[in-house]
Short mmCIF file of C-alpha atoms in Angstrom, two decimals:
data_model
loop_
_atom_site.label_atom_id
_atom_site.label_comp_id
_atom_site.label_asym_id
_atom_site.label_seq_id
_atom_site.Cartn_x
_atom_site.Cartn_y
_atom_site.Cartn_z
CA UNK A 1 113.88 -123.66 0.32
CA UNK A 2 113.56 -119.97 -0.98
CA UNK A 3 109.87 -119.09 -2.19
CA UNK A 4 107.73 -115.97 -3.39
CA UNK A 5 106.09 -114.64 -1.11
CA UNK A 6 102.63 -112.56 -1.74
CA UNK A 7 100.57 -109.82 0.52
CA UNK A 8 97.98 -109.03 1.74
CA UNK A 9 96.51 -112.15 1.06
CA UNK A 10 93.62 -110.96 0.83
CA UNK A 11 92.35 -107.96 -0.13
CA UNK A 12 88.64 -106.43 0.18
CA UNK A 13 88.15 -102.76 -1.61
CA UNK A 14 85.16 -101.00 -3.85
CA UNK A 15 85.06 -100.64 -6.77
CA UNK A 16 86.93 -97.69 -8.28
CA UNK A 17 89.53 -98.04 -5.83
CA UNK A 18 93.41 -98.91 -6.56
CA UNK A 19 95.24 -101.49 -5.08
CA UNK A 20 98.88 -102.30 -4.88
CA UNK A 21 99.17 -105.69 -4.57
CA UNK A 22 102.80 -106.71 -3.41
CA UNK A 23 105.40 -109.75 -4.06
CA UNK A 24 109.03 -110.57 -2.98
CA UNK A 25 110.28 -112.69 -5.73
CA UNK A 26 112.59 -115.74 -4.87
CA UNK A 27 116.15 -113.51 -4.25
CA UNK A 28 118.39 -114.63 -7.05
CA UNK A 29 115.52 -114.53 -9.70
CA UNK A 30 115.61 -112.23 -12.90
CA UNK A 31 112.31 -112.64 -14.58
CA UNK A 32 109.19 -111.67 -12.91
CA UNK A 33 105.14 -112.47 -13.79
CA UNK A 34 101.78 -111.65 -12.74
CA UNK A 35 98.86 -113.75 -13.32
CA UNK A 36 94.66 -114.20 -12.12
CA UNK A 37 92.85 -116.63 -11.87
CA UNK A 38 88.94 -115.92 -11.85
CA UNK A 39 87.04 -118.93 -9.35
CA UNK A 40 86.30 -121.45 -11.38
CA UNK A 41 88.50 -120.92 -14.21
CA UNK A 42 92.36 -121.22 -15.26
CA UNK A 43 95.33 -119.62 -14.33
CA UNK A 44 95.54 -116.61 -17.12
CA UNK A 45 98.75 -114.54 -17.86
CA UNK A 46 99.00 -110.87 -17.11
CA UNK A 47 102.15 -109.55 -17.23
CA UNK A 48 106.04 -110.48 -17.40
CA UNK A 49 109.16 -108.15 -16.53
CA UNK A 50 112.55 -108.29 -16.84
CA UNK A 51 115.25 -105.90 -16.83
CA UNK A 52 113.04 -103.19 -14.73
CA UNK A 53 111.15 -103.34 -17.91
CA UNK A 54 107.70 -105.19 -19.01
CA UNK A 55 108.88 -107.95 -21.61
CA UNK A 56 105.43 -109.32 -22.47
CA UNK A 57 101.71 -108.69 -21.51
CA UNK A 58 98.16 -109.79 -22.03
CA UNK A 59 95.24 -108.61 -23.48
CA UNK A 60 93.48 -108.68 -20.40
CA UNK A 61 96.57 -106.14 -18.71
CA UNK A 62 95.08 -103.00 -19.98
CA UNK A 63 95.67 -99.34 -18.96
CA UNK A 64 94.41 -100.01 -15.32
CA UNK A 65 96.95 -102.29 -14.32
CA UNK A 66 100.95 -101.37 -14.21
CA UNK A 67 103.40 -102.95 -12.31
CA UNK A 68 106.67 -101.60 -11.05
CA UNK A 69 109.75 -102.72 -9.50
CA UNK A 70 110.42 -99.75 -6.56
CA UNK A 71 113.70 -101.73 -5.27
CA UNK A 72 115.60 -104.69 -5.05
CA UNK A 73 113.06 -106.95 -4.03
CA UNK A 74 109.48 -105.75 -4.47
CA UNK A 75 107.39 -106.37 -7.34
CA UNK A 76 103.96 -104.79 -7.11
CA UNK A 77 100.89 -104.80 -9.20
CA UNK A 78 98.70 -102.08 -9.37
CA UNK A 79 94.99 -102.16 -10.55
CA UNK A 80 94.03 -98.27 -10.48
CA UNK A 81 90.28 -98.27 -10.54
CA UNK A 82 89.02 -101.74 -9.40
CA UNK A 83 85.96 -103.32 -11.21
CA UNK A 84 83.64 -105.86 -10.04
CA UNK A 85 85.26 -108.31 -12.28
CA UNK A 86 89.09 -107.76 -10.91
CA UNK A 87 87.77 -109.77 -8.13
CA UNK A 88 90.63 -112.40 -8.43
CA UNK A 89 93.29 -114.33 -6.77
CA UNK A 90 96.73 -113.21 -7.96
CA UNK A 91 99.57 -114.84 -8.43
CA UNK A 92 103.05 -113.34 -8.82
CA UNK A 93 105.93 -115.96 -10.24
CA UNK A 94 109.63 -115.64 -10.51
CA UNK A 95 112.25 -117.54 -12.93
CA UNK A 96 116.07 -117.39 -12.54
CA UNK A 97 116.31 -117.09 -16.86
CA UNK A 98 118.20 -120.62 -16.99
CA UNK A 99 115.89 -123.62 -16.39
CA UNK A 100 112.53 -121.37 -17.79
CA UNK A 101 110.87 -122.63 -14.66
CA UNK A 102 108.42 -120.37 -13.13
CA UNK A 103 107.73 -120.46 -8.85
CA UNK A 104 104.01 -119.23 -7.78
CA UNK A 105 103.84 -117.15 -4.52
CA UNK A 106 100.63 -118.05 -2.30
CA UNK A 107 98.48 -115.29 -4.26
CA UNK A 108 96.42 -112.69 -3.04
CA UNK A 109 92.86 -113.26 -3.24
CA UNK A 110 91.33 -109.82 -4.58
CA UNK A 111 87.43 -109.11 -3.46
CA UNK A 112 85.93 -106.01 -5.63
CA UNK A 113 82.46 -104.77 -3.95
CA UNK B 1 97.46 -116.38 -27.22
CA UNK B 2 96.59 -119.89 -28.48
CA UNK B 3 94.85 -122.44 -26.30
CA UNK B 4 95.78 -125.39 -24.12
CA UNK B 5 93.09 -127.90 -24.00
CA UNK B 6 92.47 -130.15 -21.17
CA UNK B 7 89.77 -132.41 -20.30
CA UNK B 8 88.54 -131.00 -17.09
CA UNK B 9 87.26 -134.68 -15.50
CA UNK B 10 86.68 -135.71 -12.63
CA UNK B 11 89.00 -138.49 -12.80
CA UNK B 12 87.89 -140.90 -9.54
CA UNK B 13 90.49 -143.50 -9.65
CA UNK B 14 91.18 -146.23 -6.44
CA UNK B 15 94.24 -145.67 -4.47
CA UNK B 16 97.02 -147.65 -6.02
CA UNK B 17 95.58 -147.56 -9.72
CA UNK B 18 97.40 -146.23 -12.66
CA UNK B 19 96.06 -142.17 -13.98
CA UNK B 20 97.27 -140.91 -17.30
CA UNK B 21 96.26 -137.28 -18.69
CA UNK B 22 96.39 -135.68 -21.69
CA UNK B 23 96.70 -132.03 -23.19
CA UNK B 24 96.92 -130.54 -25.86
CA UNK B 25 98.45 -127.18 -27.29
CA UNK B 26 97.25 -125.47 -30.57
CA UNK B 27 100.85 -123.52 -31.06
CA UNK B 28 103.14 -125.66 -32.71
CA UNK B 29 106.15 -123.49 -32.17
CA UNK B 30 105.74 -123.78 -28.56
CA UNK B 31 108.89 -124.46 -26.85
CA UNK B 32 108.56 -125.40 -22.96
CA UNK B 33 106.05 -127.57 -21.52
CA UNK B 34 105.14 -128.42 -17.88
CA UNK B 35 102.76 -130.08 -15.43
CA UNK B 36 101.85 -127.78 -12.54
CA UNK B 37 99.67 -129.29 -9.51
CA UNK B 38 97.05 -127.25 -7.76
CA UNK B 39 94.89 -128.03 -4.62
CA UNK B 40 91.48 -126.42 -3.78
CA UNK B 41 92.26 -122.05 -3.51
CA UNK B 42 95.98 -122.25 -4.22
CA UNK B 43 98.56 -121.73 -5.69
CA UNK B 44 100.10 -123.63 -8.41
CA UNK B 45 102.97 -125.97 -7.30
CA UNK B 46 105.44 -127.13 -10.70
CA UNK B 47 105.25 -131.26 -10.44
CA UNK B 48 107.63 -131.84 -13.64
CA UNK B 49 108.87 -129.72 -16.58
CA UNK B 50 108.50 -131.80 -19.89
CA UNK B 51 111.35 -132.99 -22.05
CA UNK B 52 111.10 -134.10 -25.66
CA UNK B 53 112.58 -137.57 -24.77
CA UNK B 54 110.20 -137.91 -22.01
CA UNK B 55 111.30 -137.63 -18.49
CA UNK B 56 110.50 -139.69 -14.86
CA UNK B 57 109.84 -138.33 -11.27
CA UNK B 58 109.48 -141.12 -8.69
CA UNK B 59 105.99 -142.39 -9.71
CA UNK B 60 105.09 -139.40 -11.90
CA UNK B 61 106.16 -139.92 -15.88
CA UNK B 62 105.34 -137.12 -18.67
CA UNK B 63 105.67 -137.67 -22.11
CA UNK B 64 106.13 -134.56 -25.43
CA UNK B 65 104.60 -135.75 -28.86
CA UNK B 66 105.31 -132.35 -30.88
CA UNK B 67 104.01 -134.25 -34.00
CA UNK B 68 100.57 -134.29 -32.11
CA UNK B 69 101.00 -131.24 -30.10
CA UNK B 70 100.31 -133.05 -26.73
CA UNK B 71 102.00 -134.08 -23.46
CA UNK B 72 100.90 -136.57 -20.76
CA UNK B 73 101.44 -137.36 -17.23
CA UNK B 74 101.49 -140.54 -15.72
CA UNK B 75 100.42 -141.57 -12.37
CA UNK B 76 101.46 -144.62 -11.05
CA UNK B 77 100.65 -146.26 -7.97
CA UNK B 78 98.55 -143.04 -7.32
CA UNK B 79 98.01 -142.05 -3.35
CA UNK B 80 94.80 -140.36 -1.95
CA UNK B 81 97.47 -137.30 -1.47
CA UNK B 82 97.63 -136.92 -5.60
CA UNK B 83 94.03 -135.95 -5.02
CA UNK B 84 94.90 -132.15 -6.94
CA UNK B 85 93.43 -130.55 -10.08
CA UNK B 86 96.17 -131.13 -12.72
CA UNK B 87 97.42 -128.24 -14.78
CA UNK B 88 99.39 -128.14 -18.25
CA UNK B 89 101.22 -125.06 -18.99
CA UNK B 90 102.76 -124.16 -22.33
CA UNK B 91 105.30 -121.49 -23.45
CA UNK B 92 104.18 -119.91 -26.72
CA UNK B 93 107.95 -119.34 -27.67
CA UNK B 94 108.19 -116.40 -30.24
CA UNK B 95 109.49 -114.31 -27.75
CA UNK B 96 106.76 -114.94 -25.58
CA UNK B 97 107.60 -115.89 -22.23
CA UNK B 98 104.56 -116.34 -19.82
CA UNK B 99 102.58 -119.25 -19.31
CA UNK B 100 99.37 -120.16 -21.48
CA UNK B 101 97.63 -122.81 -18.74
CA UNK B 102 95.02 -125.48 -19.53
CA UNK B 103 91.87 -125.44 -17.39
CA UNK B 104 92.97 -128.50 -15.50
CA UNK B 105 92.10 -131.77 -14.71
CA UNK B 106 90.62 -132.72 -11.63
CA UNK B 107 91.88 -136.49 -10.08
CA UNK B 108 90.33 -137.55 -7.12
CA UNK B 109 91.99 -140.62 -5.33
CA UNK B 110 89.14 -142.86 -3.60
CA UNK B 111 90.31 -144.92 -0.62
#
């Protein structure tokens, strides 16, 4: 069964560093997402993208995050100066645009020192 | 974003017994509805998307009341592997197409 797959899964970096954190969305798949989820509390929305352009995003997706589609099957958020409170796990989801269902990768769990 | 509300449990229910949950959205022009399961540090798995007639999965059933603004899922004959935190997700509709997510309810299965 096709899936998303995430890396690294985890990732350790101080803060004011960027990070690129990478997906492969399931193959046939048009609409791509983001999301966090801080320990202890729920699964929040970032970002969605469609069309090699962002279609919706967040309040929390400010001008420190962007995400970009480089080629065919990449998707890639990037966080440019990390803060303590980035520290994350982040999920990146993929929908094929006709049943509106949404597939989670594995996440990648973001430490910020 | 408007919320999804959940309550957060812990639900401790005996292996065979019959778990129901309930959550509730604050967006009445929401448009798509699921249950998502997730165990301890991953990722969330989709159990059942929600239709407005209702809609059965093996022992699982969920249930849409848009006059209410809440769905449920059903658990019957639960096993200690449904031990999982529970998760409703909403689409705002509007245009808006990620997920707004409840907090989750927690269901542990007791032997």
């Amino acid at each position: 069964e096709p899936e998303v797959t995430q890396t690294p899964s985890h990732q350790v970096t101080q803060m004011g560093q960027e990070v690129i954190l990478r997906c492969v969305p399931i193959s046939n798949h048009l609409y791509f997402y983001w999301y966090r989820q801080i320990l202890g509390q729920k699964v929040e929305f970032l970002v969605s993208f469609y069309n090699n352009e962002i279609s919706e995003k967040s309040e929390i997706f400010d001008d420190q995050f962007s995400v970009e589609r480089p080629d065919g099957s990449n998707f890639t958020l990037k966080i440019r100066s990390t803060k303590l409170e980035d520290s994350a796990m982040y999920f990146c989801a993929s929908e094929d645009g006709v049943k509106d269902t949404q597939y989670f990768g594995p996440g990648t769990r973001l430490t910020v020192l | 974003r408007k919320e999804v509300e959940q309550d957060p449990g812990p639900f401790n229910v005996p292996e065979g017994a019959t778990v129901a949950f309930n959550c509730t959205y604050s967006n009445s022009a929401s448009q798509s509805f699921f249950w998502y399961r997730q165990d301890c540090r991953k990722e969330p798995k989709l159990l059942m998307s929600v239709y407005s007639s209702g809609n059965e999965d093996g022992r699982f059933t969920a249930q849409l009341n848009r006059a209410s603004q809440y769905i449920s899922l059903l658990i019957r004959d639960s096993k200690l592997s449904d031990s999982a935190t529970y998760l409703c997700a909403v689409i705002p509709g509007g245009g808006a197409d990620g997920l707004t997510f409840g907090k989750g309810t927690h269901l542990i299965i007791q032997p």
